[in-house]
């Protein structure tokens, strides 16, 4: 039988030849998943032997990874804002840049503030659950068109003990689905990738992640534009909204937001990589 370090090295080389993203990290995460241990454990016990009876299980996952299936789906887990989230093929894999929505909200409200927020296109529930954890007195409404996604989001709310803080609604957020003037905060990571950009994203994204969570018509702006009137209506006075967008949509979406008389502030905020990333607005 082989040592853990040998297994990692063998898998890494195979994944590198297959040209998948982050071969070494993938190898460590897959091995950890099979052994039911975290990465740190693997690195500390690198000289232990790998149990022979688990070889077939690992082989199965490695072969799926070679075909480009994202490692988060294979291990059904992705970290977001310091917490582990259950993910499967029905939801977008949470991205590190989306964590900054949570940071922006934390700069706005103090941790004990009580308010209602609405999260449109909740997916795995990563934004709603994180907000519920950071703001224990807040209540959230999480909306998604996909029932499969809502099952994942509910699972994550349960996992992090915030099920009683979040109301889950199956609805198409491009139509009004939440009562007017109910919330102080609105957040969304909606579909915003244009047809043109979808051809450029890596195969791991385009072939495996749900298209409904990625693609939007009108140069990727369609969902955001349809969302704006409803966000504006459901916010209370002085309420704020953060929506993740693509950097090349800044001008078009700012222009569009400026057409809303009820808003008093509109801006596009950069992410840590200095890309225009979040459409921000505040109600009068």
PDB file of N, CA and C in Angstrom, residues 26-77:
ATOM      1  N   UNK A  26      -6.716  20.164  -5.141  1.00  0.00           N
ATOM      2  CA  UNK A  26      -7.738  19.163  -5.464  1.00  0.00           C
ATOM      3  C   UNK A  26      -7.362  17.804  -4.891  1.00  0.00           C
ATOM      4  N   UNK A  27      -6.108  17.416  -5.084  1.00  0.00           N
ATOM      5  CA  UNK A  27      -5.636  16.114  -4.594  1.00  0.00           C
ATOM      6  C   UNK A  27      -5.803  16.021  -3.077  1.00  0.00           C
ATOM      7  N   UNK A  28      -5.400  17.074  -2.378  1.00  0.00           N
ATOM      8  CA  UNK A  28      -5.499  17.078  -0.909  1.00  0.00           C
ATOM      9  C   UNK A  28      -6.957  17.040  -0.450  1.00  0.00           C
ATOM     10  N   UNK A  29      -7.819  17.823  -1.110  1.00  0.00           N
ATOM     11  CA  UNK A  29      -9.227  17.874  -0.710  1.00  0.00           C
ATOM     12  C   UNK A  29      -9.942  16.549  -0.971  1.00  0.00           C
ATOM     13  N   UNK A  30      -9.648  15.924  -2.113  1.00  0.00           N
ATOM     14  CA  UNK A  30     -10.282  14.642  -2.426  1.00  0.00           C
ATOM     15  C   UNK A  30      -9.841  13.555  -1.446  1.00  0.00           C
ATOM     16  N   UNK A  31      -8.555  13.541  -1.152  1.00  0.00           N
ATOM     17  CA  UNK A  31      -8.035  12.553  -0.205  1.00  0.00           C
ATOM     18  C   UNK A  31      -8.651  12.767   1.177  1.00  0.00           C
ATOM     19  N   UNK A  32      -8.718  14.025   1.594  1.00  0.00           N
ATOM     20  CA  UNK A  32      -9.317  14.349   2.890  1.00  0.00           C
ATOM     21  C   UNK A  32     -10.770  13.911   2.962  1.00  0.00           C
ATOM     22  N   UNK A  33     -11.480  14.113   1.858  1.00  0.00           N
ATOM     23  CA  UNK A  33     -12.896  13.745   1.808  1.00  0.00           C
ATOM     24  C   UNK A  33     -13.066  12.230   1.979  1.00  0.00           C
ATOM     25  N   UNK A  34     -12.241  11.466   1.266  1.00  0.00           N
ATOM     26  CA  UNK A  34     -12.320  10.004   1.341  1.00  0.00           C
ATOM     27  C   UNK A  34     -11.971   9.527   2.760  1.00  0.00           C
ATOM     28  N   UNK A  35     -10.980  10.177   3.382  1.00  0.00           N
ATOM     29  CA  UNK A  35     -10.558   9.781   4.740  1.00  0.00           C
ATOM     30  C   UNK A  35     -11.419  10.421   5.828  1.00  0.00           C
ATOM     31  N   UNK A  36     -12.356  11.309   5.399  1.00  0.00           N
ATOM     32  CA  UNK A  36     -13.189  12.070   6.358  1.00  0.00           C
ATOM     33  C   UNK A  36     -12.333  12.885   7.332  1.00  0.00           C
ATOM     34  N   UNK A  37     -11.279  13.496   6.779  1.00  0.00           N
ATOM     35  CA  UNK A  37     -10.396  14.346   7.590  1.00  0.00           C
ATOM     36  C   UNK A  37     -10.187  15.673   6.860  1.00  0.00           C
ATOM     37  N   UNK A  38      -9.769  16.708   7.588  1.00  0.00           N
ATOM     38  CA  UNK A  38      -9.511  17.988   6.925  1.00  0.00           C
ATOM     39  C   UNK A  38      -8.089  18.019   6.364  1.00  0.00           C
ATOM     40  N   UNK A  39      -7.814  19.092   5.622  1.00  0.00           N
ATOM     41  CA  UNK A  39      -6.505  19.206   4.944  1.00  0.00           C
ATOM     42  C   UNK A  39      -5.359  19.194   5.932  1.00  0.00           C
ATOM     43  N   UNK A  40      -5.568  19.853   7.073  1.00  0.00           N
ATOM     44  CA  UNK A  40      -4.502  19.940   8.067  1.00  0.00           C
ATOM     45  C   UNK A  40      -4.109  18.546   8.548  1.00  0.00           C
ATOM     46  N   UNK A  41      -5.120  17.714   8.808  1.00  0.00           N
ATOM     47  CA  UNK A  41      -4.863  16.344   9.258  1.00  0.00           C
ATOM     48  C   UNK A  41      -3.989  15.619   8.226  1.00  0.00           C
ATOM     49  N   UNK A  42      -4.380  15.763   6.960  1.00  0.00           N
ATOM     50  CA  UNK A  42      -3.644  15.098   5.872  1.00  0.00           C
ATOM     51  C   UNK A  42      -2.171  15.532   5.886  1.00  0.00           C
ATOM     52  N   UNK A  43      -1.954  16.843   6.010  1.00  0.00           N
ATOM     53  CA  UNK A  43      -0.582  17.365   5.942  1.00  0.00           C
ATOM     54  C   UNK A  43       0.246  16.918   7.150  1.00  0.00           C
ATOM     55  N   UNK A  44      -0.415  16.756   8.308  1.00  0.00           N
ATOM     56  CA  UNK A  44       0.301  16.319   9.516  1.00  0.00           C
ATOM     57  C   UNK A  44       0.611  14.814   9.443  1.00  0.00           C
ATOM     58  N   UNK A  45      -0.316  14.046   8.826  1.00  0.00           N
ATOM     59  CA  UNK A  45      -0.168  12.579   8.798  1.00  0.00           C
ATOM     60  C   UNK A  45       0.289  12.069   7.436  1.00  0.00           C
ATOM     61  N   UNK A  46       1.065  12.894   6.764  1.00  0.00           N
ATOM     62  CA  UNK A  46       1.463  12.632   5.378  1.00  0.00           C
ATOM     63  C   UNK A  46       2.237  11.309   5.212  1.00  0.00           C
ATOM     64  N   UNK A  47       2.847  10.837   6.316  1.00  0.00           N
ATOM     65  CA  UNK A  47       3.656   9.599   6.230  1.00  0.00           C
ATOM     66  C   UNK A  47       2.881   8.356   6.633  1.00  0.00           C
ATOM     67  N   UNK A  48       1.586   8.515   6.858  1.00  0.00           N
ATOM     68  CA  UNK A  48       0.779   7.330   7.172  1.00  0.00           C
ATOM     69  C   UNK A  48       0.399   6.606   5.889  1.00  0.00           C
ATOM     70  N   UNK A  49      -0.014   5.337   6.064  1.00  0.00           N
ATOM     71  CA  UNK A  49      -0.417   4.556   4.895  1.00  0.00           C
ATOM     72  C   UNK A  49      -1.873   4.830   4.548  1.00  0.00           C
ATOM     73  N   UNK A  50      -2.151   4.795   3.247  1.00  0.00           N
ATOM     74  CA  UNK A  50      -3.525   4.997   2.786  1.00  0.00           C
ATOM     75  C   UNK A  50      -4.247   3.647   2.815  1.00  0.00           C
ATOM     76  N   UNK A  51      -5.436   3.581   3.467  1.00  0.00           N
ATOM     77  CA  UNK A  51      -6.152   2.302   3.583  1.00  0.00           C
ATOM     78  C   UNK A  51      -6.529   1.738   2.204  1.00  0.00           C
ATOM     79  N   UNK A  52      -6.168   0.496   1.992  1.00  0.00           N
ATOM     80  CA  UNK A  52      -6.371  -0.125   0.688  1.00  0.00           C
ATOM     81  C   UNK A  52      -7.845  -0.184   0.287  1.00  0.00           C
ATOM     82  N   UNK A  53      -8.708  -0.377   1.302  1.00  0.00           N
ATOM     83  CA  UNK A  53     -10.142  -0.515   0.995  1.00  0.00           C
ATOM     84  C   UNK A  53     -10.784   0.781   0.490  1.00  0.00           C
ATOM     85  N   UNK A  54     -10.058   1.904   0.566  1.00  0.00           N
ATOM     86  CA  UNK A  54     -10.620   3.182   0.101  1.00  0.00           C
ATOM     87  C   UNK A  54     -10.111   3.573  -1.290  1.00  0.00           C
ATOM     88  N   UNK A  55      -9.239   2.740  -1.847  1.00  0.00           N
ATOM     89  CA  UNK A  55      -8.628   3.094  -3.141  1.00  0.00           C
ATOM     90  C   UNK A  55      -9.654   3.271  -4.259  1.00  0.00           C
ATOM     91  N   UNK A  56     -10.632   2.381  -4.316  1.00  0.00           N
ATOM     92  CA  UNK A  56     -11.639   2.446  -5.395  1.00  0.00           C
ATOM     93  C   UNK A  56     -12.469   3.733  -5.287  1.00  0.00           C
ATOM     94  N   UNK A  57     -12.839   4.098  -4.053  1.00  0.00           N
ATOM     95  CA  UNK A  57     -13.618   5.337  -3.840  1.00  0.00           C
ATOM     96  C   UNK A  57     -12.843   6.553  -4.321  1.00  0.00           C
ATOM     97  N   UNK A  58     -11.575   6.594  -3.973  1.00  0.00           N
ATOM     98  CA  UNK A  58     -10.739   7.721  -4.371  1.00  0.00           C
ATOM     99  C   UNK A  58     -10.610   7.763  -5.895  1.00  0.00           C
ATOM    100  N   UNK A  59     -10.383   6.601  -6.479  1.00  0.00           N
ATOM    101  CA  UNK A  59     -10.208   6.498  -7.932  1.00  0.00           C
ATOM    102  C   UNK A  59     -11.424   7.069  -8.678  1.00  0.00           C
ATOM    103  N   UNK A  60     -12.610   6.761  -8.156  1.00  0.00           N
ATOM    104  CA  UNK A  60     -13.852   7.248  -8.755  1.00  0.00           C
ATOM    105  C   UNK A  60     -13.889   8.782  -8.777  1.00  0.00           C
ATOM    106  N   UNK A  61     -13.546   9.381  -7.642  1.00  0.00           N
ATOM    107  CA  UNK A  61     -13.563  10.843  -7.534  1.00  0.00           C
ATOM    108  C   UNK A  61     -12.484  11.476  -8.414  1.00  0.00           C
ATOM    109  N   UNK A  62     -11.311  10.864  -8.432  1.00  0.00           N
ATOM    110  CA  UNK A  62     -10.213  11.407  -9.243  1.00  0.00           C
ATOM    111  C   UNK A  62     -10.613  11.415 -10.716  1.00  0.00           C
ATOM    112  N   UNK A  63     -11.248  10.335 -11.156  1.00  0.00           N
ATOM    113  CA  UNK A  63     -11.659  10.273 -12.560  1.00  0.00           C
ATOM    114  C   UNK A  63     -12.704  11.327 -12.895  1.00  0.00           C
ATOM    115  N   UNK A  64     -13.613  11.610 -11.952  1.00  0.00           N
ATOM    116  CA  UNK A  64     -14.608  12.665 -12.192  1.00  0.00           C
ATOM    117  C   UNK A  64     -13.917  14.034 -12.221  1.00  0.00           C
ATOM    118  N   UNK A  65     -12.926  14.195 -11.360  1.00  0.00           N
ATOM    119  CA  UNK A  65     -12.177  15.465 -11.333  1.00  0.00           C
ATOM    120  C   UNK A  65     -11.425  15.666 -12.650  1.00  0.00           C
ATOM    121  N   UNK A  66     -10.866  14.577 -13.187  1.00  0.00           N
ATOM    122  CA  UNK A  66     -10.116  14.637 -14.447  1.00  0.00           C
ATOM    123  C   UNK A  66     -11.020  15.144 -15.568  1.00  0.00           C
ATOM    124  N   UNK A  67     -12.316  14.796 -15.497  1.00  0.00           N
ATOM    125  CA  UNK A  67     -13.266  15.261 -16.508  1.00  0.00           C
ATOM    126  C   UNK A  67     -13.695  16.706 -16.281  1.00  0.00           C
ATOM    127  N   UNK A  68     -13.154  17.326 -15.224  1.00  0.00           N
ATOM    128  CA  UNK A  68     -13.413  18.746 -15.000  1.00  0.00           C
ATOM    129  C   UNK A  68     -14.463  19.054 -13.950  1.00  0.00           C
ATOM    130  N   UNK A  69     -15.069  18.022 -13.364  1.00  0.00           N
ATOM    131  CA  UNK A  69     -16.097  18.299 -12.347  1.00  0.00           C
ATOM    132  C   UNK A  69     -15.462  19.039 -11.174  1.00  0.00           C
ATOM    133  N   UNK A  70     -16.058  20.176 -10.763  1.00  0.00           N
ATOM    134  CA  UNK A  70     -15.439  20.983  -9.707  1.00  0.00           C
ATOM    135  C   UNK A  70     -15.299  20.200  -8.400  1.00  0.00           C
ATOM    136  N   UNK A  71     -14.176  20.420  -7.729  1.00  0.00           N
ATOM    137  CA  UNK A  71     -13.888  19.667  -6.506  1.00  0.00           C
ATOM    138  C   UNK A  71     -14.951  19.919  -5.442  1.00  0.00           C
ATOM    139  N   UNK A  72     -15.532  21.118  -5.409  1.00  0.00           N
ATOM    140  CA  UNK A  72     -16.574  21.421  -4.410  1.00  0.00           C
ATOM    141  C   UNK A  72     -17.780  20.500  -4.565  1.00  0.00           C
ATOM    142  N   UNK A  73     -18.131  20.160  -5.807  1.00  0.00           N
ATOM    143  CA  UNK A  73     -19.255  19.243  -6.019  1.00  0.00           C
ATOM    144  C   UNK A  73     -18.872  17.821  -5.614  1.00  0.00           C
ATOM    145  N   UNK A  74     -17.627  17.456  -5.861  1.00  0.00           N
ATOM    146  CA  UNK A  74     -17.182  16.094  -5.535  1.00  0.00           C
ATOM    147  C   UNK A  74     -17.162  15.862  -4.027  1.00  0.00           C
ATOM    148  N   UNK A  75     -16.740  16.870  -3.278  1.00  0.00           N
ATOM    149  CA  UNK A  75     -16.694  16.711  -1.820  1.00  0.00           C
ATOM    150  C   UNK A  75     -17.926  17.340  -1.162  1.00  0.00           C
ATOM    151  N   UNK A  76     -18.798  17.923  -1.996  1.00  0.00           N
ATOM    152  CA  UNK A  76     -20.065  18.550  -1.556  1.00  0.00           C
ATOM    153  C   UNK A  76     -19.839  19.575  -0.445  1.00  0.00           C
ATOM    154  N   UNK A  77     -18.775  20.339  -0.598  1.00  0.00           N
ATOM    155  CA  UNK A  77     -18.460  21.310   0.444  1.00  0.00           C
ATOM    156  C   UNK A  77     -17.668  22.473  -0.132  1.00  0.00           C
TER     157      UNK A  77
END
